[in-house]
Amino acid sequence: EAQVTQNPRYLITVTGKKLTVTCSQNMNHEYMSWYRQDPGLGLRQIYYSMNVEATDKGDVPEGYKVSRKEKRNFPLILESPSPNQTSLYFCASRGTGAGGGYTFGSGTRLTVV
Amino acid sequence: QQQVKQSPQSLIVQKGGISIINCAYENTAFDYFPWYQQFPGKGPALLIAIRPDVSEKKEGRFTISFNKSAKQFSLHIMDSQPGDSATYFCAASSRGSGNTGKLIFGQGTTLQVKP
């Protein structure tokens, strides 16, 4: 089944404790992206990647890091999480070309206390 | 210029009625306008999308109406059903050569269809 898999689904952590949210897709997609969803704000892009070793900042990159060492994986790293990073996070991927939409993962609900 | 504004924030419709959600954008470089549907506990899923060279696209009970001159587009759900109750997001992106296809999302509309 074509899908984007995120782990973990739920995470509660303390301020300053480094964490990684993993994302993997099995569709051989070039583009991958991380979004955060907050009430009333919709989904905002954190980082995106056009292909292996090609990443760039989105609209809200502060406090986050990403890497794209393999085509299928695009982990999101919070080096020193803070409470304002409490949110619902989504990883998404799509192929190249004009058609087709993004396929989203099921989300990771992160709480930073 | 990168914003997409969506309204209403929430919508309650009776079963069998028409649900209408509106979006407006500023960036004339946008050339792809998808709508996503999100159920609780799930990621957004592509529902229907349109390009600016057509004014309307219909897929089953879902229709996108697009007004290029007004820079507005809307989602119409005909014969709304309780199973349509979800959060709907409009989005826009530029997919031309050299662009990343980054999606700019609206704020979302929570739709409740009452039996």
PDB file of C-alpha atoms in Angstrom, chain B residues 18-96:
ATOM      1  CA  ILE B  18     -25.297  22.085  -0.027  1.00  0.00           C
ATOM      2  CA  SER B  19     -22.065  22.919   1.788  1.00  0.00           C
ATOM      3  CA  ILE B  20     -20.045  25.823   0.404  1.00  0.00           C
ATOM      4  CA  ILE B  21     -16.537  26.763   1.498  1.00  0.00           C
ATOM      5  CA  ASN B  22     -14.712  29.730   0.028  1.00  0.00           C
ATOM      6  CA  CYS B  23     -11.064  30.617  -0.449  1.00  0.00           C
ATOM      7  CA  ALA B  24      -9.245  33.671  -1.743  1.00  0.00           C
ATOM      8  CA  TYR B  25      -5.620  34.121  -2.745  1.00  0.00           C
ATOM      9  CA  GLU B  26      -3.297  36.959  -3.716  1.00  0.00           C
ATOM     10  CA  ASN B  27      -0.375  35.398  -5.567  1.00  0.00           C
ATOM     11  CA  THR B  28      -1.144  35.288  -9.283  1.00  0.00           C
ATOM     12  CA  ALA B  29       1.684  32.771  -9.784  1.00  0.00           C
ATOM     13  CA  PHE B  30      -0.405  30.054  -8.128  1.00  0.00           C
ATOM     14  CA  ASP B  31      -1.427  27.486 -10.717  1.00  0.00           C
ATOM     15  CA  TYR B  32      -2.713  24.548  -8.721  1.00  0.00           C
ATOM     16  CA  PHE B  33      -5.612  24.663  -6.254  1.00  0.00           C
ATOM     17  CA  PRO B  34      -6.372  21.486  -4.298  1.00  0.00           C
ATOM     18  CA  TRP B  35      -8.867  20.784  -1.568  1.00  0.00           C
ATOM     19  CA  TYR B  36      -7.995  18.413   1.244  1.00  0.00           C
ATOM     20  CA  GLN B  37     -10.351  16.552   3.569  1.00  0.00           C
ATOM     21  CA  GLN B  38      -9.243  15.609   7.065  1.00  0.00           C
ATOM     22  CA  PHE B  39     -11.014  13.285   9.485  1.00  0.00           C
ATOM     23  CA  PRO B  40     -10.133  13.295  13.197  1.00  0.00           C
ATOM     24  CA  GLY B  41      -6.927  11.411  13.891  1.00  0.00           C
ATOM     25  CA  LYS B  42      -5.992  11.257  10.214  1.00  0.00           C
ATOM     26  CA  GLY B  43      -3.798  13.220   7.878  1.00  0.00           C
ATOM     27  CA  PRO B  44      -5.307  15.436   5.172  1.00  0.00           C
ATOM     28  CA  ALA B  45      -6.266  13.546   2.019  1.00  0.00           C
ATOM     29  CA  LEU B  46      -6.533  15.062  -1.442  1.00  0.00           C
ATOM     30  CA  LEU B  47     -10.202  15.446  -2.351  1.00  0.00           C
ATOM     31  CA  ILE B  48     -10.239  17.354  -5.628  1.00  0.00           C
ATOM     32  CA  ALA B  49      -7.987  19.862  -7.413  1.00  0.00           C
ATOM     33  CA  ILE B  50      -8.265  22.404 -10.204  1.00  0.00           C
ATOM     34  CA  ARG B  51      -5.964  24.385 -12.465  1.00  0.00           C
ATOM     35  CA  PRO B  52      -6.730  27.982 -13.474  1.00  0.00           C
ATOM     36  CA  ASP B  53      -7.411  27.139 -17.104  1.00  0.00           C
ATOM     37  CA  VAL B  54     -10.885  25.829 -16.208  1.00  0.00           C
ATOM     38  CA  SER B  55     -13.669  27.459 -14.225  1.00  0.00           C
ATOM     39  CA  GLU B  56     -15.217  24.352 -12.740  1.00  0.00           C
ATOM     40  CA  LYS B  57     -14.333  20.768 -11.938  1.00  0.00           C
ATOM     41  CA  LYS B  58     -16.767  18.177 -10.684  1.00  0.00           C
ATOM     42  CA  GLU B  59     -16.101  14.804  -9.104  1.00  0.00           C
ATOM     43  CA  GLY B  60     -19.211  13.099  -7.838  1.00  0.00           C
ATOM     44  CA  ARG B  61     -20.875  15.333  -5.238  1.00  0.00           C
ATOM     45  CA  PHE B  62     -17.830  17.607  -4.985  1.00  0.00           C
ATOM     46  CA  THR B  63     -17.345  20.611  -7.253  1.00  0.00           C
ATOM     47  CA  ILE B  64     -14.657  23.283  -7.349  1.00  0.00           C
ATOM     48  CA  SER B  65     -15.658  26.632  -8.819  1.00  0.00           C
ATOM     49  CA  PHE B  66     -12.766  28.864  -9.839  1.00  0.00           C
ATOM     50  CA  ASN B  67     -12.849  32.598 -10.570  1.00  0.00           C
ATOM     51  CA  LYS B  68      -9.450  33.658 -11.857  1.00  0.00           C
ATOM     52  CA  SER B  69     -10.227  37.363 -12.150  1.00  0.00           C
ATOM     53  CA  ALA B  70     -11.479  37.543  -8.562  1.00  0.00           C
ATOM     54  CA  LYS B  71      -8.709  35.224  -7.328  1.00  0.00           C
ATOM     55  CA  GLN B  72     -11.253  33.087  -5.539  1.00  0.00           C
ATOM     56  CA  PHE B  73     -12.213  29.446  -5.564  1.00  0.00           C
ATOM     57  CA  SER B  74     -14.790  27.470  -3.677  1.00  0.00           C
ATOM     58  CA  LEU B  75     -15.783  23.912  -2.808  1.00  0.00           C
ATOM     59  CA  HIS B  76     -19.401  22.872  -3.154  1.00  0.00           C
ATOM     60  CA  ILE B  77     -20.589  19.621  -1.587  1.00  0.00           C
ATOM     61  CA  MET B  78     -23.946  18.644  -3.009  1.00  0.00           C
ATOM     62  CA  ASP B  79     -26.372  16.394  -1.112  1.00  0.00           C
ATOM     63  CA  SER B  80     -24.170  16.640   1.996  1.00  0.00           C
ATOM     64  CA  GLN B  81     -24.034  13.503   4.117  1.00  0.00           C
ATOM     65  CA  PRO B  82     -23.081  12.917   7.768  1.00  0.00           C
ATOM     66  CA  GLY B  83     -20.016  11.034   6.488  1.00  0.00           C
ATOM     67  CA  ASP B  84     -18.820  14.309   4.946  1.00  0.00           C
ATOM     68  CA  SER B  85     -18.352  15.760   8.441  1.00  0.00           C
ATOM     69  CA  ALA B  86     -14.659  16.633   8.518  1.00  0.00           C
ATOM     70  CA  THR B  87     -12.242  19.537   8.323  1.00  0.00           C
ATOM     71  CA  TYR B  88     -11.647  20.885   4.835  1.00  0.00           C
ATOM     72  CA  PHE B  89      -8.577  22.801   3.743  1.00  0.00           C
ATOM     73  CA  CYS B  90      -8.093  24.709   0.547  1.00  0.00           C
ATOM     74  CA  ALA B  91      -4.551  25.185  -0.700  1.00  0.00           C
ATOM     75  CA  ALA B  92      -2.601  26.764  -3.517  1.00  0.00           C
ATOM     76  CA  SER B  93       0.796  26.280  -5.071  1.00  0.00           C
ATOM     77  CA  SER B  94       2.992  27.161  -8.027  1.00  0.00           C
ATOM     78  CA  ARG B  95       4.014  24.119 -10.029  1.00  0.00           C
ATOM     79  CA  GLY B  96       5.689  25.779 -12.930  1.00  0.00           C
TER      80      GLY B  96
END
